[in-house]
Amino acid sequence: MANRFWCGECNYKTPWAARPEGLRRQIEHYARKHPGTSPAGHIETRRRASGRRNGCLLLAAGALVLLTLVAAWRH
């Protein structure tokens, strides 16, 4: 699952990354741009699995093959 950390002081956001990497980048940002301020903001979570699109593609391909077989059987 990927996360993106948003700064609570400015418009900075980390790239999508695993939670430890995103947290590290947010802490580095605060040290550089907002020294002496505790990291704040919110965390955005990307819940969609990257392999989910492949599953839909396989389902569509299977339906197409099934329709082709049914059409060939009826002729």
JSON list of N, CA and C in Angstrom, two decimals:
[
{"chain": "A", "resi": 1, "resn": "MET", "atom": "N", "xyz": [0.85, -1.17, 0.00]},
{"chain": "A", "resi": 1, "resn": "MET", "atom": "CA", "xyz": [0.00, 0.00, 0.00]},
{"chain": "A", "resi": 1, "resn": "MET", "atom": "C", "xyz": [0.89, 1.23, 0.00]},
{"chain": "A", "resi": 2, "resn": "ALA", "atom": "N", "xyz": [0.59, 2.18, -0.85]},
{"chain": "A", "resi": 2, "resn": "ALA", "atom": "CA", "xyz": [1.40, 3.38, -0.96]},
{"chain": "A", "resi": 2, "resn": "ALA", "atom": "C", "xyz": [0.77, 4.53, -0.17]},
{"chain": "A", "resi": 3, "resn": "ASN", "atom": "N", "xyz": [1.62, 5.39, 0.34]},
{"chain": "A", "resi": 3, "resn": "ASN", "atom": "CA", "xyz": [1.17, 6.55, 1.10]},
{"chain": "A", "resi": 3, "resn": "ASN", "atom": "C", "xyz": [1.83, 7.80, 0.54]},
{"chain": "A", "resi": 4, "resn": "ARG", "atom": "N", "xyz": [1.15, 8.94, 0.75]},
{"chain": "A", "resi": 4, "resn": "ARG", "atom": "CA", "xyz": [1.71, 10.24, 0.40]},
{"chain": "A", "resi": 4, "resn": "ARG", "atom": "C", "xyz": [1.47, 11.13, 1.61]},
{"chain": "A", "resi": 5, "resn": "PHE", "atom": "N", "xyz": [2.54, 11.73, 2.11]},
{"chain": "A", "resi": 5, "resn": "PHE", "atom": "CA", "xyz": [2.48, 12.58, 3.29]},
{"chain": "A", "resi": 5, "resn": "PHE", "atom": "C", "xyz": [2.39, 14.04, 2.85]},
{"chain": "A", "resi": 6, "resn": "TRP", "atom": "N", "xyz": [1.44, 14.77, 3.40]},
{"chain": "A", "resi": 6, "resn": "TRP", "atom": "CA", "xyz": [1.25, 16.17, 3.10]},
{"chain": "A", "resi": 6, "resn": "TRP", "atom": "C", "xyz": [1.76, 17.02, 4.26]},
{"chain": "A", "resi": 7, "resn": "CYS", "atom": "N", "xyz": [2.43, 18.10, 3.93]},
{"chain": "A", "resi": 7, "resn": "CYS", "atom": "CA", "xyz": [2.94, 19.02, 4.95]},
{"chain": "A", "resi": 7, "resn": "CYS", "atom": "C", "xyz": [1.78, 19.82, 5.52]},
{"chain": "A", "resi": 8, "resn": "GLY", "atom": "N", "xyz": [1.81, 20.05, 6.82]},
{"chain": "A", "resi": 8, "resn": "GLY", "atom": "CA", "xyz": [0.78, 20.85, 7.48]},
{"chain": "A", "resi": 8, "resn": "GLY", "atom": "C", "xyz": [1.07, 22.34, 7.44]},
{"chain": "A", "resi": 9, "resn": "GLU", "atom": "N", "xyz": [2.25, 22.71, 6.96]},
{"chain": "A", "resi": 9, "resn": "GLU", "atom": "CA", "xyz": [2.66, 24.12, 6.96]},
{"chain": "A", "resi": 9, "resn": "GLU", "atom": "C", "xyz": [2.63, 24.74, 5.57]},
{"chain": "A", "resi": 10, "resn": "CYS", "atom": "N", "xyz": [2.82, 23.93, 4.53]},
{"chain": "A", "resi": 10, "resn": "CYS", "atom": "CA", "xyz": [2.87, 24.44, 3.16]},
{"chain": "A", "resi": 10, "resn": "CYS", "atom": "C", "xyz": [2.23, 23.41, 2.22]},
{"chain": "A", "resi": 11, "resn": "ASN", "atom": "N", "xyz": [2.40, 23.57, 0.94]},
{"chain": "A", "resi": 11, "resn": "ASN", "atom": "CA", "xyz": [1.75, 22.69, -0.03]},
{"chain": "A", "resi": 11, "resn": "ASN", "atom": "C", "xyz": [2.60, 21.49, -0.42]},
{"chain": "A", "resi": 12, "resn": "TYR", "atom": "N", "xyz": [3.68, 21.21, 0.29]},
{"chain": "A", "resi": 12, "resn": "TYR", "atom": "CA", "xyz": [4.55, 20.09, -0.05]},
{"chain": "A", "resi": 12, "resn": "TYR", "atom": "C", "xyz": [3.84, 18.76, 0.20]},
{"chain": "A", "resi": 13, "resn": "LYS", "atom": "N", "xyz": [4.10, 17.81, -0.70]},
{"chain": "A", "resi": 13, "resn": "LYS", "atom": "CA", "xyz": [3.63, 16.43, -0.50]},
{"chain": "A", "resi": 13, "resn": "LYS", "atom": "C", "xyz": [4.72, 15.50, -1.00]},
{"chain": "A", "resi": 14, "resn": "THR", "atom": "N", "xyz": [4.88, 14.38, -0.32]},
{"chain": "A", "resi": 14, "resn": "THR", "atom": "CA", "xyz": [5.89, 13.41, -0.74]},
{"chain": "A", "resi": 14, "resn": "THR", "atom": "C", "xyz": [5.36, 12.64, -1.95]},
{"chain": "A", "resi": 15, "resn": "PRO", "atom": "N", "xyz": [6.25, 12.02, -2.71]},
{"chain": "A", "resi": 15, "resn": "PRO", "atom": "CA", "xyz": [5.77, 11.12, -3.77]},
{"chain": "A", "resi": 15, "resn": "PRO", "atom": "C", "xyz": [5.14, 9.87, -3.13]},
{"chain": "A", "resi": 16, "resn": "TRP", "atom": "N", "xyz": [4.38, 9.11, -3.91]},
{"chain": "A", "resi": 16, "resn": "TRP", "atom": "CA", "xyz": [3.81, 7.86, -3.40]},
{"chain": "A", "resi": 16, "resn": "TRP", "atom": "C", "xyz": [4.95, 6.93, -3.02]},
{"chain": "A", "resi": 17, "resn": "ALA", "atom": "N", "xyz": [4.90, 6.40, -1.81]},
{"chain": "A", "resi": 17, "resn": "ALA", "atom": "CA", "xyz": [5.96, 5.52, -1.33]},
{"chain": "A", "resi": 17, "resn": "ALA", "atom": "C", "xyz": [5.42, 4.68, -0.18]},
{"chain": "A", "resi": 18, "resn": "ALA", "atom": "N", "xyz": [6.21, 3.69, 0.22]},
{"chain": "A", "resi": 18, "resn": "ALA", "atom": "CA", "xyz": [5.87, 2.90, 1.41]},
{"chain": "A", "resi": 18, "resn": "ALA", "atom": "C", "xyz": [5.90, 3.84, 2.62]},
{"chain": "A", "resi": 19, "resn": "ARG", "atom": "N", "xyz": [5.17, 3.50, 3.64]},
{"chain": "A", "resi": 19, "resn": "ARG", "atom": "CA", "xyz": [5.03, 4.39, 4.81]},
{"chain": "A", "resi": 19, "resn": "ARG", "atom": "C", "xyz": [6.37, 4.82, 5.42]},
{"chain": "A", "resi": 20, "resn": "PRO", "atom": "N", "xyz": [7.34, 3.93, 5.64]},
{"chain": "A", "resi": 20, "resn": "PRO", "atom": "CA", "xyz": [8.60, 4.39, 6.24]},
{"chain": "A", "resi": 20, "resn": "PRO", "atom": "C", "xyz": [9.34, 5.41, 5.35]},
{"chain": "A", "resi": 21, "resn": "GLU", "atom": "N", "xyz": [9.33, 5.18, 4.04]},
{"chain": "A", "resi": 21, "resn": "GLU", "atom": "CA", "xyz": [10.01, 6.11, 3.13]},
{"chain": "A", "resi": 21, "resn": "GLU", "atom": "C", "xyz": [9.31, 7.46, 3.10]},
{"chain": "A", "resi": 22, "resn": "GLY", "atom": "N", "xyz": [7.99, 7.46, 3.05]},
{"chain": "A", "resi": 22, "resn": "GLY", "atom": "CA", "xyz": [7.24, 8.72, 3.04]},
{"chain": "A", "resi": 22, "resn": "GLY", "atom": "C", "xyz": [7.44, 9.50, 4.33]},
{"chain": "A", "resi": 23, "resn": "LEU", "atom": "N", "xyz": [7.44, 8.81, 5.45]},
{"chain": "A", "resi": 23, "resn": "LEU", "atom": "CA", "xyz": [7.66, 9.46, 6.74]},
{"chain": "A", "resi": 23, "resn": "LEU", "atom": "C", "xyz": [9.05, 10.07, 6.81]},
{"chain": "A", "resi": 24, "resn": "ARG", "atom": "N", "xyz": [10.05, 9.33, 6.31]},
{"chain": "A", "resi": 24, "resn": "ARG", "atom": "CA", "xyz": [11.42, 9.85, 6.29]},
{"chain": "A", "resi": 24, "resn": "ARG", "atom": "C", "xyz": [11.51, 11.12, 5.46]},
{"chain": "A", "resi": 25, "resn": "ARG", "atom": "N", "xyz": [10.86, 11.13, 4.30]},
{"chain": "A", "resi": 25, "resn": "ARG", "atom": "CA", "xyz": [10.88, 12.31, 3.43]},
{"chain": "A", "resi": 25, "resn": "ARG", "atom": "C", "xyz": [10.17, 13.50, 4.07]},
{"chain": "A", "resi": 26, "resn": "GLN", "atom": "N", "xyz": [9.06, 13.22, 4.77]},
{"chain": "A", "resi": 26, "resn": "GLN", "atom": "CA", "xyz": [8.36, 14.32, 5.43]},
{"chain": "A", "resi": 26, "resn": "GLN", "atom": "C", "xyz": [9.22, 14.92, 6.55]},
{"chain": "A", "resi": 27, "resn": "ILE", "atom": "N", "xyz": [9.89, 14.08, 7.31]},
{"chain": "A", "resi": 27, "resn": "ILE", "atom": "CA", "xyz": [10.76, 14.57, 8.38]},
{"chain": "A", "resi": 27, "resn": "ILE", "atom": "C", "xyz": [11.91, 15.39, 7.80]},
{"chain": "A", "resi": 28, "resn": "GLU", "atom": "N", "xyz": [12.49, 14.93, 6.69]},
{"chain": "A", "resi": 28, "resn": "GLU", "atom": "CA", "xyz": [13.56, 15.70, 6.04]},
{"chain": "A", "resi": 28, "resn": "GLU", "atom": "C", "xyz": [13.05, 17.04, 5.55]},
{"chain": "A", "resi": 29, "resn": "HIS", "atom": "N", "xyz": [11.83, 17.07, 5.00]},
{"chain": "A", "resi": 29, "resn": "HIS", "atom": "CA", "xyz": [11.23, 18.32, 4.52]},
{"chain": "A", "resi": 29, "resn": "HIS", "atom": "C", "xyz": [11.08, 19.30, 5.68]},
{"chain": "A", "resi": 30, "resn": "TYR", "atom": "N", "xyz": [10.54, 18.82, 6.80]},
{"chain": "A", "resi": 30, "resn": "TYR", "atom": "CA", "xyz": [10.36, 19.70, 7.96]},
{"chain": "A", "resi": 30, "resn": "TYR", "atom": "C", "xyz": [11.70, 20.22, 8.48]},
{"chain": "A", "resi": 31, "resn": "ALA", "atom": "N", "xyz": [12.71, 19.38, 8.48]},
{"chain": "A", "resi": 31, "resn": "ALA", "atom": "CA", "xyz": [14.04, 19.82, 8.95]},
{"chain": "A", "resi": 31, "resn": "ALA", "atom": "C", "xyz": [14.60, 20.91, 8.05]},
{"chain": "A", "resi": 32, "resn": "ARG", "atom": "N", "xyz": [14.37, 20.79, 6.74]},
{"chain": "A", "resi": 32, "resn": "ARG", "atom": "CA", "xyz": [14.88, 21.78, 5.78]},
{"chain": "A", "resi": 32, "resn": "ARG", "atom": "C", "xyz": [14.05, 23.05, 5.74]},
{"chain": "A", "resi": 33, "resn": "LYS", "atom": "N", "xyz": [12.74, 22.92, 5.64]},
{"chain": "A", "resi": 33, "resn": "LYS", "atom": "CA", "xyz": [11.87, 24.07, 5.38]},
{"chain": "A", "resi": 33, "resn": "LYS", "atom": "C", "xyz": [11.20, 24.66, 6.63]},
{"chain": "A", "resi": 34, "resn": "HIS", "atom": "N", "xyz": [11.00, 23.87, 7.66]},
{"chain": "A", "resi": 34, "resn": "HIS", "atom": "CA", "xyz": [10.30, 24.33, 8.86]},
{"chain": "A", "resi": 34, "resn": "HIS", "atom": "C", "xyz": [11.06, 23.88, 10.12]},
{"chain": "A", "resi": 35, "resn": "PRO", "atom": "N", "xyz": [12.32, 24.29, 10.27]},
{"chain": "A", "resi": 35, "resn": "PRO", "atom": "CA", "xyz": [13.10, 23.83, 11.43]},
{"chain": "A", "resi": 35, "resn": "PRO", "atom": "C", "xyz": [12.43, 24.24, 12.75]},
{"chain": "A", "resi": 36, "resn": "GLY", "atom": "N", "xyz": [12.46, 23.33, 13.70]},
{"chain": "A", "resi": 36, "resn": "GLY", "atom": "CA", "xyz": [11.88, 23.59, 15.01]},
{"chain": "A", "resi": 36, "resn": "GLY", "atom": "C", "xyz": [10.39, 23.31, 15.08]},
{"chain": "A", "resi": 37, "resn": "THR", "atom": "N", "xyz": [9.77, 22.94, 13.97]},
{"chain": "A", "resi": 37, "resn": "THR", "atom": "CA", "xyz": [8.34, 22.63, 13.96]},
{"chain": "A", "resi": 37, "resn": "THR", "atom": "C", "xyz": [8.15, 21.12, 13.87]},
{"chain": "A", "resi": 38, "resn": "SER", "atom": "N", "xyz": [7.27, 20.61, 14.69]},
{"chain": "A", "resi": 38, "resn": "SER", "atom": "CA", "xyz": [6.99, 19.17, 14.64]},
{"chain": "A", "resi": 38, "resn": "SER", "atom": "C", "xyz": [6.21, 18.84, 13.36]},
{"chain": "A", "resi": 39, "resn": "PRO", "atom": "N", "xyz": [6.55, 17.73, 12.69]},
{"chain": "A", "resi": 39, "resn": "PRO", "atom": "CA", "xyz": [5.83, 17.35, 11.48]},
{"chain": "A", "resi": 39, "resn": "PRO", "atom": "C", "xyz": [4.33, 17.18, 11.74]},
{"chain": "A", "resi": 40, "resn": "ALA", "atom": "N", "xyz": [3.54, 17.75, 10.84]},
{"chain": "A", "resi": 40, "resn": "ALA", "atom": "CA", "xyz": [2.08, 17.65, 10.93]},
{"chain": "A", "resi": 40, "resn": "ALA", "atom": "C", "xyz": [1.54, 17.49, 9.51]},
{"chain": "A", "resi": 41, "resn": "GLY", "atom": "N", "xyz": [0.25, 17.55, 9.38]},
{"chain": "A", "resi": 41, "resn": "GLY", "atom": "CA", "xyz": [-0.37, 17.39, 8.07]},
{"chain": "A", "resi": 41, "resn": "GLY", "atom": "C", "xyz": [-1.20, 16.12, 8.06]},
{"chain": "A", "resi": 42, "resn": "HIS", "atom": "N", "xyz": [-1.40, 15.56, 6.88]},
{"chain": "A", "resi": 42, "resn": "HIS", "atom": "CA", "xyz": [-2.18, 14.33, 6.80]},
{"chain": "A", "resi": 42, "resn": "HIS", "atom": "C", "xyz": [-1.53, 13.34, 5.85]},
{"chain": "A", "resi": 43, "resn": "ILE", "atom": "N", "xyz": [-1.98, 12.11, 5.95]},
{"chain": "A", "resi": 43, "resn": "ILE", "atom": "CA", "xyz": [-1.43, 11.02, 5.13]},
{"chain": "A", "resi": 43, "resn": "ILE", "atom": "C", "xyz": [-2.53, 10.57, 4.18]},
{"chain": "A", "resi": 44, "resn": "GLU", "atom": "N", "xyz": [-2.21, 10.53, 2.90]},
{"chain": "A", "resi": 44, "resn": "GLU", "atom": "CA", "xyz": [-3.13, 10.03, 1.89]},
{"chain": "A", "resi": 44, "resn": "GLU", "atom": "C", "xyz": [-2.71, 8.60, 1.56]},
{"chain": "A", "resi": 45, "resn": "THR", "atom": "N", "xyz": [-3.67, 7.70, 1.52]},
{"chain": "A", "resi": 45, "resn": "THR", "atom": "CA", "xyz": [-3.38, 6.29, 1.26]},
{"chain": "A", "resi": 45, "resn": "THR", "atom": "C", "xyz": [-4.00, 5.86, -0.05]},
{"chain": "A", "resi": 46, "resn": "ARG", "atom": "N", "xyz": [-3.19, 5.23, -0.89]},
{"chain": "A", "resi": 46, "resn": "ARG", "atom": "CA", "xyz": [-3.70, 4.68, -2.15]},
{"chain": "A", "resi": 46, "resn": "ARG", "atom": "C", "xyz": [-4.08, 3.24, -1.87]},
{"chain": "A", "resi": 47, "resn": "ARG", "atom": "N", "xyz": [-5.36, 2.96, -1.87]},
{"chain": "A", "resi": 47, "resn": "ARG", "atom": "CA", "xyz": [-5.85, 1.65, -1.50]},
{"chain": "A", "resi": 47, "resn": "ARG", "atom": "C", "xyz": [-5.94, 0.68, -2.67]},
{"chain": "A", "resi": 48, "resn": "ARG", "atom": "N", "xyz": [-6.03, 1.19, -3.88]},
{"chain": "A", "resi": 48, "resn": "ARG", "atom": "CA", "xyz": [-6.18, 0.31, -5.04]},
{"chain": "A", "resi": 48, "resn": "ARG", "atom": "C", "xyz": [-4.92, -0.50, -5.25]},
{"chain": "A", "resi": 49, "resn": "ALA", "atom": "N", "xyz": [-5.08, -1.79, -5.37]},
{"chain": "A", "resi": 49, "resn": "ALA", "atom": "CA", "xyz": [-3.95, -2.68, -5.64]},
{"chain": "A", "resi": 49, "resn": "ALA", "atom": "C", "xyz": [-3.56, -2.54, -7.10]},
{"chain": "A", "resi": 50, "resn": "SER", "atom": "N", "xyz": [-2.28, -2.55, -7.40]},
{"chain": "A", "resi": 50, "resn": "SER", "atom": "CA", "xyz": [-1.83, -2.38, -8.77]},
{"chain": "A", "resi": 50, "resn": "SER", "atom": "C", "xyz": [-2.20, -3.57, -9.65]},
{"chain": "A", "resi": 51, "resn": "GLY", "atom": "N", "xyz": [-2.35, -4.75, -9.08]},
{"chain": "A", "resi": 51, "resn": "GLY", "atom": "CA", "xyz": [-2.69, -5.93, -9.86]},
{"chain": "A", "resi": 51, "resn": "GLY", "atom": "C", "xyz": [-4.17, -6.04, -10.18]},
{"chain": "A", "resi": 52, "resn": "ARG", "atom": "N", "xyz": [-4.99, -5.17, -9.63]},
{"chain": "A", "resi": 52, "resn": "ARG", "atom": "CA", "xyz": [-6.43, -5.26, -9.84]},
{"chain": "A", "resi": 52, "resn": "ARG", "atom": "C", "xyz": [-6.81, -5.05, -11.30]},
{"chain": "A", "resi": 53, "resn": "ARG", "atom": "N", "xyz": [-6.11, -4.16, -12.01]},
{"chain": "A", "resi": 53, "resn": "ARG", "atom": "CA", "xyz": [-6.41, -3.92, -13.42]},
{"chain": "A", "resi": 53, "resn": "ARG", "atom": "C", "xyz": [-6.17, -5.17, -14.25]},
{"chain": "A", "resi": 54, "resn": "ASN", "atom": "N", "xyz": [-5.16, -5.94, -13.92]},
{"chain": "A", "resi": 54, "resn": "ASN", "atom": "CA", "xyz": [-4.89, -7.17, -14.65]},
{"chain": "A", "resi": 54, "resn": "ASN", "atom": "C", "xyz": [-6.01, -8.18, -14.47]},
{"chain": "A", "resi": 55, "resn": "GLY", "atom": "N", "xyz": [-6.59, -8.23, -13.30]},
{"chain": "A", "resi": 55, "resn": "GLY", "atom": "CA", "xyz": [-7.70, -9.14, -13.05]},
{"chain": "A", "resi": 55, "resn": "GLY", "atom": "C", "xyz": [-8.90, -8.81, -13.91]},
{"chain": "A", "resi": 56, "resn": "CYS", "atom": "N", "xyz": [-9.21, -7.53, -14.07]},
{"chain": "A", "resi": 56, "resn": "CYS", "atom": "CA", "xyz": [-10.33, -7.12, -14.92]},
{"chain": "A", "resi": 56, "resn": "CYS", "atom": "C", "xyz": [-10.04, -7.45, -16.38]},
{"chain": "A", "resi": 57, "resn": "LEU", "atom": "N", "xyz": [-8.80, -7.27, -16.78]},
{"chain": "A", "resi": 57, "resn": "LEU", "atom": "CA", "xyz": [-8.42, -7.58, -18.16]},
{"chain": "A", "resi": 57, "resn": "LEU", "atom": "C", "xyz": [-8.57, -9.07, -18.42]},
{"chain": "A", "resi": 58, "resn": "LEU", "atom": "N", "xyz": [-8.15, -9.90, -17.48]},
{"chain": "A", "resi": 58, "resn": "LEU", "atom": "CA", "xyz": [-8.31, -11.34, -17.64]},
{"chain": "A", "resi": 58, "resn": "LEU", "atom": "C", "xyz": [-9.78, -11.74, -17.68]},
{"chain": "A", "resi": 59, "resn": "LEU", "atom": "N", "xyz": [-10.60, -11.12, -16.87]},
{"chain": "A", "resi": 59, "resn": "LEU", "atom": "CA", "xyz": [-12.03, -11.40, -16.87]},
{"chain": "A", "resi": 59, "resn": "LEU", "atom": "C", "xyz": [-12.66, -11.02, -18.21]},
{"chain": "A", "resi": 60, "resn": "ALA", "atom": "N", "xyz": [-12.29, -9.87, -18.75]},
{"chain": "A", "resi": 60, "resn": "ALA", "atom": "CA", "xyz": [-12.81, -9.44, -20.05]},
{"chain": "A", "resi": 60, "resn": "ALA", "atom": "C", "xyz": [-12.35, -10.39, -21.16]},
{"chain": "A", "resi": 61, "resn": "ALA", "atom": "N", "xyz": [-11.09, -10.80, -21.12]},
{"chain": "A", "resi": 61, "resn": "ALA", "atom": "CA", "xyz": [-10.58, -11.73, -22.14]},
{"chain": "A", "resi": 61, "resn": "ALA", "atom": "C", "xyz": [-11.30, -13.07, -22.04]},
{"chain": "A", "resi": 62, "resn": "GLY", "atom": "N", "xyz": [-11.55, -13.55, -20.84]},
{"chain": "A", "resi": 62, "resn": "GLY", "atom": "CA", "xyz": [-12.27, -14.80, -20.65]},
{"chain": "A", "resi": 62, "resn": "GLY", "atom": "C", "xyz": [-13.69, -14.73, -21.19]},
{"chain": "A", "resi": 63, "resn": "ALA", "atom": "N", "xyz": [-14.35, -13.60, -20.95]},
{"chain": "A", "resi": 63, "resn": "ALA", "atom": "CA", "xyz": [-15.71, -13.42, -21.46]},
{"chain": "A", "resi": 63, "resn": "ALA", "atom": "C", "xyz": [-15.71, -13.39, -22.99]},
{"chain": "A", "resi": 64, "resn": "LEU", "atom": "N", "xyz": [-14.70, -12.77, -23.58]},
{"chain": "A", "resi": 64, "resn": "LEU", "atom": "CA", "xyz": [-14.59, -12.72, -25.04]},
{"chain": "A", "resi": 64, "resn": "LEU", "atom": "C", "xyz": [-14.38, -14.11, -25.62]},
{"chain": "A", "resi": 65, "resn": "VAL", "atom": "N", "xyz": [-13.53, -14.90, -25.01]},
{"chain": "A", "resi": 65, "resn": "VAL", "atom": "CA", "xyz": [-13.29, -16.27, -25.47]},
{"chain": "A", "resi": 65, "resn": "VAL", "atom": "C", "xyz": [-14.57, -17.09, -25.34]},
{"chain": "A", "resi": 66, "resn": "LEU", "atom": "N", "xyz": [-15.27, -16.94, -24.22]},
{"chain": "A", "resi": 66, "resn": "LEU", "atom": "CA", "xyz": [-16.52, -17.67, -24.02]},
{"chain": "A", "resi": 66, "resn": "LEU", "atom": "C", "xyz": [-17.56, -17.28, -25.08]},
{"chain": "A", "resi": 67, "resn": "LEU", "atom": "N", "xyz": [-17.69, -16.00, -25.38]},
{"chain": "A", "resi": 67, "resn": "LEU", "atom": "CA", "xyz": [-18.63, -15.55, -26.42]},
{"chain": "A", "resi": 67, "resn": "LEU", "atom": "C", "xyz": [-18.25, -16.11, -27.78]},
{"chain": "A", "resi": 68, "resn": "THR", "atom": "N", "xyz": [-16.96, -16.15, -28.08]},
{"chain": "A", "resi": 68, "resn": "THR", "atom": "CA", "xyz": [-16.50, -16.71, -29.35]},
{"chain": "A", "resi": 68, "resn": "THR", "atom": "C", "xyz": [-16.83, -18.19, -29.44]},
{"chain": "A", "resi": 69, "resn": "LEU", "atom": "N", "xyz": [-16.63, -18.93, -28.38]},
{"chain": "A", "resi": 69, "resn": "LEU", "atom": "CA", "xyz": [-16.95, -20.36, -28.37]},
{"chain": "A", "resi": 69, "resn": "LEU", "atom": "C", "xyz": [-18.45, -20.60, -28.54]},
{"chain": "A", "resi": 70, "resn": "VAL", "atom": "N", "xyz": [-19.27, -19.82, -27.88]},
{"chain": "A", "resi": 70, "resn": "VAL", "atom": "CA", "xyz": [-20.72, -19.96, -27.99]},
{"chain": "A", "resi": 70, "resn": "VAL", "atom": "C", "xyz": [-21.16, -19.63, -29.42]},
{"chain": "A", "resi": 71, "resn": "ALA", "atom": "N", "xyz": [-20.61, -18.57, -30.00]},
{"chain": "A", "resi": 71, "resn": "ALA", "atom": "CA", "xyz": [-20.97, -18.19, -31.37]},
{"chain": "A", "resi": 71, "resn": "ALA", "atom": "C", "xyz": [-20.53, -19.28, -32.37]},
{"chain": "A", "resi": 72, "resn": "ALA", "atom": "N", "xyz": [-19.38, -19.86, -32.17]},
{"chain": "A", "resi": 72, "resn": "ALA", "atom": "CA", "xyz": [-18.90, -20.92, -33.07]},
{"chain": "A", "resi": 72, "resn": "ALA", "atom": "C", "xyz": [-19.73, -22.18, -32.92]},
{"chain": "A", "resi": 73, "resn": "TRP", "atom": "N", "xyz": [-20.16, -22.49, -31.71]},
{"chain": "A", "resi": 73, "resn": "TRP", "atom": "CA", "xyz": [-20.94, -23.69, -31.45]},
{"chain": "A", "resi": 73, "resn": "TRP", "atom": "C", "xyz": [-22.33, -23.58, -32.08]},
{"chain": "A", "resi": 74, "resn": "ARG", "atom": "N", "xyz": [-22.89, -22.37, -32.11]},
{"chain": "A", "resi": 74, "resn": "ARG", "atom": "CA", "xyz": [-24.24, -22.17, -32.64]},
{"chain": "A", "resi": 74, "resn": "ARG", "atom": "C", "xyz": [-24.28, -22.23, -34.16]},
{"chain": "A", "resi": 75, "resn": "HIS", "atom": "N", "xyz": [-23.15, -22.00, -34.84]},
{"chain": "A", "resi": 75, "resn": "HIS", "atom": "CA", "xyz": [-23.12, -22.04, -36.31]},
{"chain": "A", "resi": 75, "resn": "HIS", "atom": "C", "xyz": [-22.92, -23.41, -36.76]}
]
